Amino acid sequence: MCGIAGFIDSSFSNDKADVLLEQMLESIAHRGPDARGKWVDSSVALGQNRLAIIDLSADGNQPMFYEDYVLVFNGEIYNYIEVKAELIKKGYHFKTSSDSEVILVAYKEWGAECVNYFVGMWAIVIYEKTAGKLFVSRDRFGIKPLYYIQSGDKFYFGSEYKPLKLSPLFSNDLNLNQVYRGLQLGWITYHDETYFTQIKQLPAACNLTFQNGTISVNKYWDVDLNRKFEGSFEENKNHFFNLFSDSIKLHCRSDVEVGGCLSGGLDSSAIACAINKYFPETPFKTFTVYYEGADAVDERPWVTEVVNQCKNITPYYYSPNDSEIAEQFKRIIHHADVPIASSSPISQYFLMQLAGSKKIKVLLDGQGSDEYLAGYMHSFYRLIGGLLKKFNLSKALSVLSEHKHQQHFSFGKSVDIFSKSLLSGMKTEQSLYQMEYKHYYPFMPMNDSEILKMDNTNGSRLNNFLYQLLFTSSLPTLLHYEDRNSMAYSIESRVPFLDHRLVEFAFSLNDFDKINKGETKYILRKSMASILPEKITNRKDKKGFVTPGEVKWLRSPLKFLLDSDFSNLSMLNQNKLKTIINEYKAGDNSKSLFVWRLCMLDYWMK
């Protein structure tokens, strides 16, 4: 895990290129405090700040060289031992114990196809000296970031916005379409777009080549929604458990201590209990953030269920107070790179701070599970809607009844769910999100063809929805925060649910393996029942990373944000904007999330 930056720009001398590269690396020094390496040759400059996780010796430092190739790399290749063994069989020899060298040798053997052999998370940059060719790759889900600016024969890249702001190609021109997405939908990342017109991000599961001023981007992997796993539920359950177990074992490969986030929810509890099963003698520190008082968000009772069962766990808890939130706010926004769309990332920031204070360098987190295992309650809309689209009214009503029974809905709420499900069955995902965008705050500017564009996918109505959560609407934003908050404290955050083999298998299952008897993430619950506390397995309430922020914090430690004149937001209707702000100040919380987003955007633009 590291921070990388560099460029190809023939207008620089080696000395000036070295100075700029040093400045770029210094802007992301927090990402890798263990070593800094630079390589400057003619028009090419590559650099890395290293966070040493695998092969802690200087042999693992970068840039790393192999024959004609130069590598800088951010991430981990979890199956590097297996890939290395395959390459040794082909006659290759290795000088280090690092996964970085495995990448270089794999590129030598397989070229761009090498990434298909990897299980992991990565932003890889390899320069071929003789050919003058730059190869760039990002992992299948975009867990690790990679941004770039290209103009003619000049190309700049970095792990965050910060180093690219130092490029002579950068300008402050805002990408207003992304600004509007952030305000309306809370998406702070979208395909290859960022908040700046000139900064692009390499999309997930894509390779990029840059040679002779020509850039090419190609997608190397995707989920096949038509693939079906033909097996009984018992077989499916066992296969899921085996895949998850293998992912946990791979994600625990580290030459430093591994800890974990623990919310008491199904995902983080499954990770902690799997660690206890496979590494019972290894101490495992877990970290939990909570809030008490009138706006209590406290899941410690659920966490205690896991701690009591897993004797290798040492739990740590933290509750940020108002003064800490106010004091850390500027730093949080600095590390985020973007206007944060909800208060949850602030809680996550303090969780990472807690882990960092205990000298943890690798942290396991449960991101991704909800997106492909139907963990969100609005997944029911698509399941029921898909049944209605097939005119299977009796089954649709049965699913609705089971959902009502589990969540104790009123009759009115059931009617509302049925209506939304009917709409979900009739409309495409793009149409549904466009409707949400238009009707959330209609005075916002919009251009449908530019604001939202989703890939057409096959498969069931539910799988289509989950696919968009995974690659467009939900997970990319969550992974952005995961990366920035963890790296703010030089922590490598690993997400074992995003092993692509596990995701591919889940998409090959039928809908009722994911939602059944009114329960979300059904196959996860059933496959983990043997290792999870019963209360966790049967937990039905769904909570995200909830905080009291949008209401409490804006009125107390972050009240100064409301005192702005909001003149920076000149792209919005100022009269309507100020009406919403004034209503919020008067006690109306109905638009509190939108007010939060307005305040964050205004502060970020300053």
Coordinates of C-alpha atoms in Angstrom, one line a residue:
M1 CA 0.0 0.0 0.0
C2 CA 1.5 3.3 -1.1
G3 CA 1.0 6.6 -2.8
I4 CA 2.3 6.9 -6.3
A5 CA 2.8 9.9 -8.7
G6 CA 4.7 10.7 -11.8
F7 CA 4.6 12.1 -15.3
I8 CA 5.8 12.0 -18.9
D9 CA 6.7 15.6 -20.0
S10 CA 9.6 16.4 -22.3
S11 CA 9.5 20.1 -21.4
F12 CA 11.4 19.4 -18.1
S13 CA 15.0 18.9 -17.5
N14 CA 15.9 16.0 -15.2
D15 CA 16.6 18.5 -12.3
K16 CA 13.3 20.3 -12.7
A17 CA 11.4 17.0 -13.1
D18 CA 13.0 15.7 -9.9
V19 CA 11.9 18.9 -8.0
L20 CA 8.3 18.6 -9.3
L21 CA 8.2 14.9 -8.6
E22 CA 9.4 15.5 -5.0
Q23 CA 6.6 18.1 -4.5
M24 CA 4.0 15.7 -5.9
L25 CA 5.1 12.9 -3.5
E26 CA 5.3 15.2 -0.6
S27 CA 1.6 16.1 -1.1
I28 CA 0.7 12.5 -0.5
A29 CA 3.4 11.7 2.1
H30 CA 0.7 10.3 4.5
R31 CA 0.1 7.4 2.1
G32 CA 3.5 5.9 2.6
P33 CA 5.8 7.0 5.5
D34 CA 8.2 4.1 5.3
A35 CA 10.3 5.0 2.2
R36 CA 10.3 7.3 -0.7
G37 CA 11.7 6.4 -4.1
K38 CA 12.1 8.4 -7.4
W39 CA 13.3 7.6 -10.9
V40 CA 13.8 10.4 -13.4
D41 CA 15.1 9.7 -16.9
S42 CA 14.8 12.2 -19.7
S43 CA 11.1 13.0 -20.0
V44 CA 9.8 10.4 -17.5
A45 CA 9.5 10.7 -13.7
L46 CA 8.0 7.9 -11.5
G47 CA 7.8 8.0 -7.7
Q48 CA 6.4 6.2 -4.7
N49 CA 5.8 6.8 -1.0
R50 CA 5.9 3.3 0.5
L51 CA 3.8 1.8 3.3
A52 CA 5.6 -1.5 3.9
I53 CA 3.3 -4.5 4.3
I54 CA 4.9 -7.3 2.3
D55 CA 8.7 -7.8 2.4
L56 CA 9.5 -5.1 4.9
S57 CA 13.2 -4.9 3.7
A58 CA 14.5 -2.3 1.3
D59 CA 14.3 -4.9 -1.4
G60 CA 10.6 -4.0 -1.7
N61 CA 11.1 -0.3 -2.2
Q62 CA 10.0 1.3 -5.5
P63 CA 10.4 2.3 -8.2
M64 CA 11.3 -1.3 -8.9
F65 CA 13.2 -2.4 -12.0
Y66 CA 13.1 -5.6 -14.1
E67 CA 15.0 -5.7 -17.4
D68 CA 13.4 -3.0 -19.5
Y69 CA 10.5 -2.2 -17.1
V70 CA 10.1 0.3 -14.2
L71 CA 7.2 -0.1 -11.8
V72 CA 5.4 2.0 -9.2
F73 CA 2.5 0.3 -7.6
N74 CA -0.2 1.0 -4.9
G75 CA -2.1 -1.9 -3.4
E76 CA -1.6 -5.6 -2.7
I77 CA -1.7 -8.8 -4.9
Y78 CA -3.0 -11.2 -2.3
N79 CA -2.3 -14.3 -4.4
Y80 CA 1.3 -13.3 -5.3
I81 CA 2.7 -16.5 -3.8
E82 CA 0.6 -18.6 -6.2
V83 CA 1.4 -16.4 -9.2
K84 CA 5.1 -16.5 -8.3
A85 CA 5.0 -20.3 -8.2
E86 CA 3.5 -20.4 -11.7
L87 CA 6.2 -18.0 -13.0
I88 CA 9.0 -20.0 -11.4
K89 CA 7.7 -23.1 -13.2
K90 CA 8.2 -21.1 -16.4
G91 CA 11.8 -20.5 -15.6
Y92 CA 11.8 -17.1 -13.9
H93 CA 13.9 -16.2 -10.9
F94 CA 13.1 -13.7 -8.2
K95 CA 15.4 -11.5 -6.0
T96 CA 12.8 -10.3 -3.5
S97 CA 9.8 -11.6 -1.4
S98 CA 7.6 -8.8 -2.5
D99 CA 4.4 -8.9 -4.6
S100 CA 5.8 -5.9 -6.6
E101 CA 8.4 -8.1 -8.2
V102 CA 5.7 -10.6 -9.1
I103 CA 3.8 -7.9 -11.0
L104 CA 6.9 -7.0 -13.0
V105 CA 7.7 -10.6 -13.9
A106 CA 4.0 -11.4 -14.7
Y107 CA 4.0 -8.4 -17.0
K108 CA 7.1 -9.7 -18.7
E109 CA 5.4 -13.0 -19.3
W110 CA 1.8 -12.1 -20.0
G111 CA 1.8 -8.4 -20.9
A112 CA -1.4 -6.5 -20.1
E113 CA -3.1 -9.9 -19.6
C114 CA -1.2 -10.3 -16.3
V115 CA -3.9 -8.6 -14.3
N116 CA -6.3 -11.4 -15.1
Y117 CA -4.1 -13.6 -12.9
F118 CA -4.2 -11.3 -9.9
V119 CA -6.5 -11.5 -6.8
G120 CA -6.1 -8.1 -5.1
M121 CA -6.4 -4.4 -5.2
W122 CA -4.1 -2.2 -7.3
A123 CA -3.1 0.9 -9.2
I124 CA -0.2 -0.3 -11.3
V125 CA 2.1 1.9 -13.5
I126 CA 4.8 0.2 -15.6
Y127 CA 7.0 2.1 -18.0
E128 CA 8.7 0.2 -20.8
K129 CA 11.9 2.2 -21.4
T130 CA 12.7 1.0 -25.0
A131 CA 9.2 1.3 -26.3
G132 CA 8.5 4.5 -24.5
K133 CA 5.2 3.0 -23.4
L134 CA 3.3 3.6 -20.1
F135 CA 1.0 0.8 -18.9
V136 CA -1.5 1.6 -16.2
S137 CA -4.0 -0.7 -14.5
R138 CA -6.7 -0.4 -11.8
D139 CA -8.2 -3.3 -9.9
R140 CA -11.6 -4.8 -10.8
F141 CA -13.6 -2.7 -8.3
G142 CA -11.6 0.4 -8.1
I143 CA -10.5 -0.2 -4.5
K144 CA -7.3 1.7 -5.2
P145 CA -7.5 5.1 -6.9
L146 CA -5.6 6.3 -10.0
Y147 CA -6.1 9.8 -11.4
Y148 CA -4.5 11.4 -14.4
I149 CA -4.3 14.5 -16.7
Q150 CA -3.3 14.1 -20.3
S151 CA -2.7 16.7 -23.0
G152 CA -0.9 15.8 -26.2
D153 CA 2.3 14.1 -25.4
K154 CA 2.1 15.0 -21.7
F155 CA 0.7 12.6 -19.1
Y156 CA 0.5 13.1 -15.3
F157 CA -0.8 10.6 -12.7
G158 CA -1.3 10.3 -9.0
S159 CA -3.1 8.4 -6.2
E160 CA -5.1 11.5 -5.2
Y161 CA -6.1 14.8 -6.6
K162 CA -3.3 16.6 -4.6
P163 CA -0.3 15.7 -6.7
L164 CA -2.2 16.5 -9.9
K165 CA -3.0 20.0 -8.7
L166 CA 0.8 20.6 -8.9
S167 CA 0.9 19.7 -12.6
P168 CA 1.4 22.6 -15.0
L169 CA -1.6 21.1 -16.9
F170 CA -4.0 21.5 -14.0
S171 CA -6.6 24.3 -13.8
N172 CA -9.4 24.8 -11.3
D173 CA -12.2 24.4 -13.8
L174 CA -15.0 22.6 -12.0
N175 CA -16.9 19.7 -13.6
L176 CA -20.4 20.9 -12.9
N177 CA -22.0 17.7 -13.8
Q178 CA -20.1 16.0 -11.0
V179 CA -20.9 18.8 -8.6
Y180 CA -24.6 18.3 -9.3
R181 CA -24.4 14.5 -8.9
G182 CA -22.7 15.0 -5.5
L183 CA -25.5 17.4 -4.4
Q184 CA -28.4 15.4 -5.7
L185 CA -27.3 11.8 -5.3
G186 CA -24.3 11.9 -3.0
W187 CA -22.0 10.3 -5.6
I188 CA -18.6 11.8 -5.3
T189 CA -17.1 9.7 -8.1
Y190 CA -18.6 8.6 -11.4
H191 CA -17.0 6.5 -14.2
D192 CA -13.9 8.5 -15.4
E193 CA -15.1 11.9 -14.1
T194 CA -13.9 13.9 -11.1
Y195 CA -14.8 17.3 -9.6
F196 CA -12.3 18.9 -12.0
T197 CA -12.7 18.9 -15.8
Q198 CA -9.1 18.1 -16.4
I199 CA -8.5 15.4 -13.9
K200 CA -9.8 12.0 -15.0
Q201 CA -9.8 8.8 -13.0
L202 CA -9.1 5.4 -14.6
P203 CA -12.3 3.4 -14.2
A204 CA -12.4 0.2 -12.3
A205 CA -11.4 -3.0 -14.2
C206 CA -9.6 -0.9 -16.9
N207 CA -6.1 -0.8 -18.4
L208 CA -4.6 2.3 -19.9
T209 CA -1.7 2.7 -22.3
F210 CA 0.0 5.9 -23.2
Q211 CA 2.6 5.9 -26.0
N212 CA 3.6 8.6 -28.5
G213 CA 1.0 11.0 -27.2
T214 CA -1.8 8.5 -27.8
I215 CA -4.0 7.3 -24.9
S216 CA -6.0 4.1 -24.9
V217 CA -8.3 2.7 -22.2
N218 CA -9.7 -0.8 -22.3
K219 CA -11.9 -2.8 -19.9
Y220 CA -10.3 -6.1 -19.0
W221 CA -13.0 -7.6 -16.8
D222 CA -16.7 -7.5 -16.1
V223 CA -19.4 -9.5 -14.2
D224 CA -21.3 -11.9 -16.5
L225 CA -24.9 -11.5 -15.4
N226 CA -26.0 -14.4 -17.7
R227 CA -23.8 -17.0 -16.0
K228 CA -25.7 -19.4 -13.7
F229 CA -24.4 -21.7 -11.1
E230 CA -26.5 -24.8 -11.2
G231 CA -26.5 -26.3 -7.7
S232 CA -28.8 -26.9 -4.8
F233 CA -28.9 -24.2 -2.1
E234 CA -26.9 -26.4 0.2
E235 CA -24.1 -26.7 -2.5
N236 CA -24.3 -22.9 -3.1
K237 CA -24.0 -22.2 0.6
N238 CA -21.0 -24.4 1.0
H239 CA -19.3 -23.0 -2.1
F240 CA -19.9 -19.4 -0.9
F241 CA -18.4 -20.3 2.5
N242 CA -15.3 -21.8 0.9
L243 CA -14.8 -18.8 -1.4
F244 CA -15.2 -16.4 1.5
S245 CA -12.8 -18.5 3.7
D246 CA -10.2 -18.4 1.0
S247 CA -10.6 -14.7 0.6
I248 CA -10.1 -14.2 4.3
K249 CA -7.0 -16.3 4.3
L250 CA -5.5 -14.4 1.4
H251 CA -6.4 -11.0 2.9
C252 CA -4.6 -11.9 6.1
R253 CA -1.2 -12.3 4.3
S254 CA 0.9 -9.6 5.8
D255 CA 4.3 -9.1 7.4
V256 CA 2.6 -6.6 9.9
E257 CA -0.2 -6.9 12.3
V258 CA -3.8 -7.1 10.9
G259 CA -6.8 -5.6 12.7
G260 CA -10.4 -5.1 11.8
C261 CA -13.4 -2.7 11.8
L262 CA -16.3 -4.2 13.9
S263 CA -19.7 -2.6 13.8
G264 CA -21.7 -5.5 15.0
G265 CA -23.3 -5.9 11.6
L266 CA -23.4 -9.1 9.6
D267 CA -20.4 -8.2 7.3
S268 CA -17.8 -7.1 9.8
S269 CA -18.9 -9.8 12.3
A270 CA -18.4 -12.5 9.6
I271 CA -14.9 -11.3 9.0
A272 CA -14.0 -11.2 12.7
C273 CA -15.5 -14.7 13.2
A274 CA -13.7 -16.1 10.2
I275 CA -10.4 -14.7 11.6
N276 CA -11.2 -16.4 14.9
K277 CA -11.9 -19.7 13.1
Y278 CA -8.8 -19.8 10.9
F279 CA -6.3 -17.9 13.1
P280 CA -7.5 -18.5 16.7
E281 CA -4.1 -18.0 18.2
T282 CA -3.5 -14.7 16.5
P283 CA -4.5 -11.6 18.5
F284 CA -7.0 -9.5 16.5
K285 CA -7.7 -5.9 17.5
T286 CA -11.1 -4.5 16.5
F287 CA -12.3 -0.9 16.3
T288 CA -15.7 0.5 16.8
V289 CA -17.0 4.1 16.8
Y290 CA -20.2 5.0 18.8
Y291 CA -22.3 8.0 20.0
E292 CA -24.3 8.3 23.2
G293 CA -26.9 10.8 24.3
A294 CA -30.1 12.0 22.7
D295 CA -28.8 11.1 19.2
A296 CA -27.3 7.8 20.3
V297 CA -25.8 5.5 17.6
D298 CA -24.3 2.7 19.7
E299 CA -23.9 -0.8 18.4
R300 CA -21.6 -2.0 21.2
P301 CA -24.2 -4.5 22.4
W302 CA -23.9 -6.2 19.0
V303 CA -20.1 -6.0 19.0
T304 CA -20.1 -7.6 22.5
E305 CA -21.8 -10.7 21.0
V306 CA -18.9 -11.2 18.7
V307 CA -16.2 -10.3 21.2
N308 CA -17.7 -12.8 23.7
Q309 CA -17.5 -15.6 21.1
C310 CA -14.1 -14.8 19.6
K311 CA -11.5 -15.0 22.4
N312 CA -8.7 -13.7 20.2
I313 CA -10.4 -10.3 19.9
T314 CA -9.2 -7.2 21.8
P315 CA -11.9 -4.6 21.2
Y316 CA -11.3 -0.8 21.1
Y317 CA -14.1 1.8 21.2
Y318 CA -14.2 5.5 20.6
S319 CA -16.8 8.2 20.7
P320 CA -15.7 11.5 19.0
N321 CA -16.9 14.6 20.9
D322 CA -17.9 17.9 19.4
S323 CA -14.6 19.7 20.0
E324 CA -12.7 16.9 18.3
I325 CA -15.0 17.0 15.3
A326 CA -14.5 20.8 15.0
E327 CA -10.8 20.5 15.4
Q328 CA -10.3 17.7 12.9
F329 CA -12.8 19.0 10.3
K330 CA -10.3 20.9 8.1
R331 CA -7.9 17.9 8.0
I332 CA -10.8 15.5 7.2
I333 CA -11.8 17.7 4.2
H334 CA -8.2 18.0 3.1
H335 CA -7.8 14.2 3.0
A336 CA -11.2 13.6 1.4
D337 CA -10.2 15.5 -1.7
V338 CA -13.9 16.1 -2.4
P339 CA -16.9 17.6 -0.6
I340 CA -18.1 14.8 1.6
A341 CA -21.7 13.9 0.8
S342 CA -22.8 12.7 4.3
S343 CA -21.5 12.8 7.9
S344 CA -20.6 9.0 7.9
P345 CA -17.0 9.5 6.5
I346 CA -16.3 11.6 9.5
S347 CA -17.0 8.7 11.8
Q348 CA -14.9 6.5 9.6
Y349 CA -12.1 9.0 9.8
F350 CA -12.1 8.7 13.6
L351 CA -12.3 4.9 13.4
M352 CA -9.1 5.0 11.4
Q353 CA -7.5 7.4 13.8
L354 CA -8.3 4.9 16.6
A355 CA -6.7 2.0 14.7
G356 CA -3.7 4.2 13.9
S357 CA -3.2 5.0 17.5
K358 CA -2.9 1.2 18.2
K359 CA -0.1 0.9 15.5
I360 CA -2.3 -1.0 13.1
K361 CA -1.1 -0.9 9.5
V362 CA -3.6 -3.3 7.9
L363 CA -7.3 -3.2 8.6
L364 CA -10.0 -5.5 7.3
D365 CA -13.4 -3.9 6.5
G366 CA -16.8 -5.2 5.2
Q367 CA -17.3 -2.9 2.3
G368 CA -19.0 -4.3 -0.8
S369 CA -21.2 -7.0 0.7
D370 CA -24.4 -4.9 0.7
E371 CA -23.9 -4.0 -2.9
Y372 CA -23.9 -7.5 -4.5
L373 CA -25.6 -9.6 -1.8
A374 CA -28.8 -7.3 -1.7
G375 CA -28.1 -5.9 1.8
Y376 CA -30.1 -2.7 1.3
M377 CA -33.8 -2.6 1.9
H378 CA -34.6 -1.1 -1.4
S379 CA -33.3 -4.3 -3.0
F380 CA -36.9 -5.6 -2.3
Y381 CA -38.3 -3.1 -4.8
R382 CA -36.3 -4.7 -7.6
L383 CA -37.0 -8.3 -6.5
I384 CA -40.7 -7.7 -6.3
G385 CA -40.7 -5.5 -9.4
G386 CA -39.0 -8.2 -11.4
L387 CA -41.7 -10.7 -10.4
L388 CA -44.4 -8.2 -11.3
K389 CA -42.7 -7.7 -14.7
K390 CA -43.0 -11.4 -15.3
F391 CA -46.7 -11.2 -14.2
N392 CA -46.0 -13.5 -11.2
L393 CA -48.3 -11.6 -8.9
S394 CA -48.7 -14.3 -6.3
K395 CA -45.0 -14.6 -5.7
A396 CA -44.5 -10.9 -5.6
L397 CA -47.2 -10.6 -2.9
S398 CA -45.6 -13.4 -1.0
V399 CA -42.2 -11.7 -1.0
L400 CA -43.9 -8.4 0.1
S401 CA -45.7 -10.3 2.9
E402 CA -42.4 -11.8 4.1
H403 CA -40.7 -8.4 4.0
K404 CA -43.6 -6.9 6.0
H405 CA -43.4 -9.7 8.6
Q406 CA -39.7 -9.3 9.1
Q407 CA -39.7 -5.4 9.3
H408 CA -43.2 -5.0 10.9
F409 CA -44.5 -2.6 8.3
S410 CA -47.8 -0.9 8.5
F411 CA -50.4 -1.5 5.8
G412 CA -49.6 2.0 4.3
K413 CA -45.9 1.3 4.2
S414 CA -46.7 -2.0 2.4
V415 CA -48.7 -0.1 -0.2
D416 CA -45.9 2.3 -0.7
I417 CA -43.4 -0.6 -1.2
F418 CA -45.7 -2.3 -3.7
S419 CA -46.1 1.0 -5.7
K420 CA -42.3 1.6 -5.8
S421 CA -41.8 -2.1 -6.7
L422 CA -44.2 -1.8 -9.6
L423 CA -42.3 1.2 -10.9
S424 CA -39.0 -0.6 -10.5
G425 CA -40.3 -3.4 -12.6
M426 CA -41.3 -1.1 -15.4
K427 CA -38.3 1.3 -15.5
T428 CA -34.6 0.7 -16.2
E429 CA -32.0 1.6 -13.6
Q430 CA -31.0 4.7 -15.5
S431 CA -34.6 5.9 -15.7
L432 CA -35.1 5.3 -12.0
Y433 CA -32.0 7.3 -11.1
Q434 CA -32.9 10.1 -13.5
M435 CA -36.4 10.3 -11.8
E436 CA -34.7 10.4 -8.4
Y437 CA -32.3 13.1 -9.6
K438 CA -35.1 15.3 -11.1
H439 CA -37.5 15.0 -8.1
Y440 CA -35.1 15.3 -5.2
Y441 CA -34.5 19.1 -5.6
P442 CA -36.0 20.1 -8.9
F443 CA -34.4 23.5 -9.0
M444 CA -31.0 21.9 -9.6
P445 CA -29.6 22.3 -13.2
M446 CA -29.6 19.1 -15.2
N447 CA -28.8 17.5 -18.5
D448 CA -30.0 14.0 -18.5
S449 CA -27.7 12.7 -21.3
E450 CA -24.6 14.0 -19.4
I451 CA -25.5 13.7 -15.7
L452 CA -26.4 10.0 -15.7
K453 CA -25.4 7.2 -18.0
M454 CA -25.5 3.6 -17.0
D455 CA -24.4 0.5 -18.9
N456 CA -27.2 -1.6 -20.2
T457 CA -26.9 -5.0 -18.5
N458 CA -28.7 -8.4 -18.8
G459 CA -29.8 -10.7 -16.0
S460 CA -32.6 -10.4 -13.5
R461 CA -34.1 -7.0 -12.3
L462 CA -32.4 -7.5 -9.0
N463 CA -29.0 -8.3 -10.4
N464 CA -29.2 -5.3 -12.7
F465 CA -29.7 -3.1 -9.7
L466 CA -26.9 -4.8 -7.7
Y467 CA -24.6 -4.4 -10.7
Q468 CA -25.2 -0.6 -10.7
L469 CA -24.7 -0.4 -6.9
L470 CA -21.3 -2.1 -7.4
F471 CA -20.0 -0.1 -10.2
T472 CA -21.9 3.2 -10.4
S473 CA -24.2 4.4 -7.7
S474 CA -22.9 3.3 -4.3
L475 CA -19.7 1.4 -3.9
P476 CA -17.3 3.8 -5.8
T477 CA -18.2 6.5 -3.4
L478 CA -17.7 4.3 -0.4
L479 CA -14.4 3.1 -1.6
H480 CA -13.2 6.6 -2.1
Y481 CA -13.8 7.4 1.5
E482 CA -12.4 4.1 2.6
D483 CA -9.1 4.9 0.8
R484 CA -8.8 8.5 1.9
N485 CA -9.7 8.0 5.6
S486 CA -7.4 4.9 6.0
M487 CA -4.5 6.5 4.2
A488 CA -4.8 9.6 6.3
Y489 CA -3.4 7.4 9.0
S490 CA -1.1 5.4 6.8
I491 CA -3.4 2.3 7.1
E492 CA -4.0 -0.2 4.4
S493 CA -7.7 -1.0 4.4
R494 CA -8.5 -4.4 2.9
V495 CA -12.0 -5.5 1.8
P496 CA -12.3 -9.3 1.6
F497 CA -15.9 -9.3 0.3
L498 CA -14.5 -7.8 -2.9
D499 CA -12.7 -10.9 -4.0
H500 CA -13.8 -11.0 -7.6
R501 CA -14.3 -14.8 -7.4
L502 CA -16.8 -14.3 -4.6
V503 CA -18.6 -11.5 -6.5
E504 CA -18.8 -13.6 -9.8
F505 CA -20.3 -16.5 -7.9
A506 CA -22.9 -14.4 -6.1
F507 CA -24.1 -12.9 -9.4
S508 CA -24.4 -16.5 -10.8
L509 CA -27.0 -17.4 -8.1
N510 CA -30.7 -17.0 -8.4
D511 CA -32.4 -14.0 -6.7
F512 CA -33.8 -16.0 -3.8
D513 CA -30.4 -17.1 -2.7
K514 CA -29.8 -13.5 -1.9
I515 CA -33.2 -12.5 -0.6
N516 CA -35.4 -15.2 1.0
K517 CA -38.1 -15.3 3.6
G518 CA -37.9 -11.5 4.0
E519 CA -34.2 -11.7 4.9
T520 CA -31.5 -9.8 3.0
K521 CA -28.1 -11.4 2.3
Y522 CA -29.7 -14.8 2.8
I523 CA -26.8 -16.9 1.5
L524 CA -24.3 -15.0 3.7
R525 CA -26.5 -15.5 6.8
K526 CA -26.9 -19.2 6.1
S527 CA -23.3 -19.9 5.1
M528 CA -21.9 -18.1 8.2
A529 CA -24.4 -19.4 10.7
S530 CA -22.0 -22.0 12.0
I531 CA -19.4 -19.4 13.0
L532 CA -21.5 -16.3 13.8
P533 CA -23.3 -15.6 17.1
E534 CA -27.0 -16.4 16.6
K535 CA -28.1 -12.9 17.4
I536 CA -25.9 -11.5 14.6
T537 CA -27.0 -14.1 12.1
N538 CA -30.7 -13.3 12.8
R539 CA -30.2 -9.5 13.0
K540 CA -32.8 -7.9 10.7
D541 CA -32.3 -4.1 11.2
K542 CA -30.1 -2.6 8.5
K543 CA -27.8 0.3 9.6
G544 CA -25.1 1.9 7.6
F545 CA -22.3 3.9 9.1
V546 CA -24.9 6.1 10.9
T547 CA -24.0 9.3 12.7
P548 CA -25.9 12.2 14.2
G549 CA -24.0 14.6 12.0
E550 CA -26.4 16.1 9.5
V551 CA -28.7 17.4 12.3
K552 CA -26.5 17.6 15.5
W553 CA -23.1 18.5 14.2
L554 CA -24.3 21.2 11.8
R555 CA -26.0 22.9 14.7
S556 CA -23.1 22.6 17.1
P557 CA -19.4 21.9 16.3
L558 CA -19.8 22.7 12.6
K559 CA -22.3 25.6 13.0
F560 CA -19.8 28.0 11.4
L561 CA -20.6 26.3 8.0
L562 CA -24.1 27.6 8.1
D563 CA -22.9 31.2 8.6
S564 CA -21.5 31.4 5.1
D565 CA -23.1 33.6 2.5
F566 CA -22.9 30.6 0.0
S567 CA -21.7 33.0 -2.7
N568 CA -19.3 30.3 -4.0
L569 CA -22.4 28.3 -5.1
S570 CA -23.2 30.7 -7.9
M571 CA -24.2 27.9 -10.2
L572 CA -27.3 27.4 -8.0
N573 CA -30.5 29.5 -7.6
Q574 CA -29.4 31.6 -4.7
N575 CA -32.9 32.5 -3.5
K576 CA -34.0 28.9 -3.3
L577 CA -30.8 27.9 -1.7
K578 CA -31.0 30.5 1.0
T579 CA -34.6 29.6 1.7
I580 CA -33.6 25.9 2.3
I581 CA -30.7 27.1 4.6
N582 CA -33.0 29.4 6.6
E583 CA -35.7 26.8 7.0
Y584 CA -33.0 24.4 8.4
K585 CA -31.8 27.1 10.8
A586 CA -35.3 27.5 11.9
G587 CA -35.5 23.8 12.9
D588 CA -36.7 22.1 9.8
N589 CA -34.7 18.9 9.4
S590 CA -36.6 17.5 6.4
K591 CA -33.7 18.6 4.0
S592 CA -30.9 18.2 6.5
L593 CA -28.8 15.9 4.2
F594 CA -29.1 18.4 1.3
V595 CA -28.1 21.2 3.6
W596 CA -25.1 19.2 4.7
R597 CA -24.1 18.7 1.1
L598 CA -24.5 22.4 0.3
C599 CA -22.3 23.3 3.3
M600 CA -19.6 20.8 2.4
L601 CA -19.5 22.0 -1.2
D602 CA -19.3 25.6 -0.2
Y603 CA -16.5 25.0 2.3
W604 CA -14.6 22.7 -0.2
M605 CA -14.8 25.4 -2.9
K606 CA -13.2 28.0 -0.6

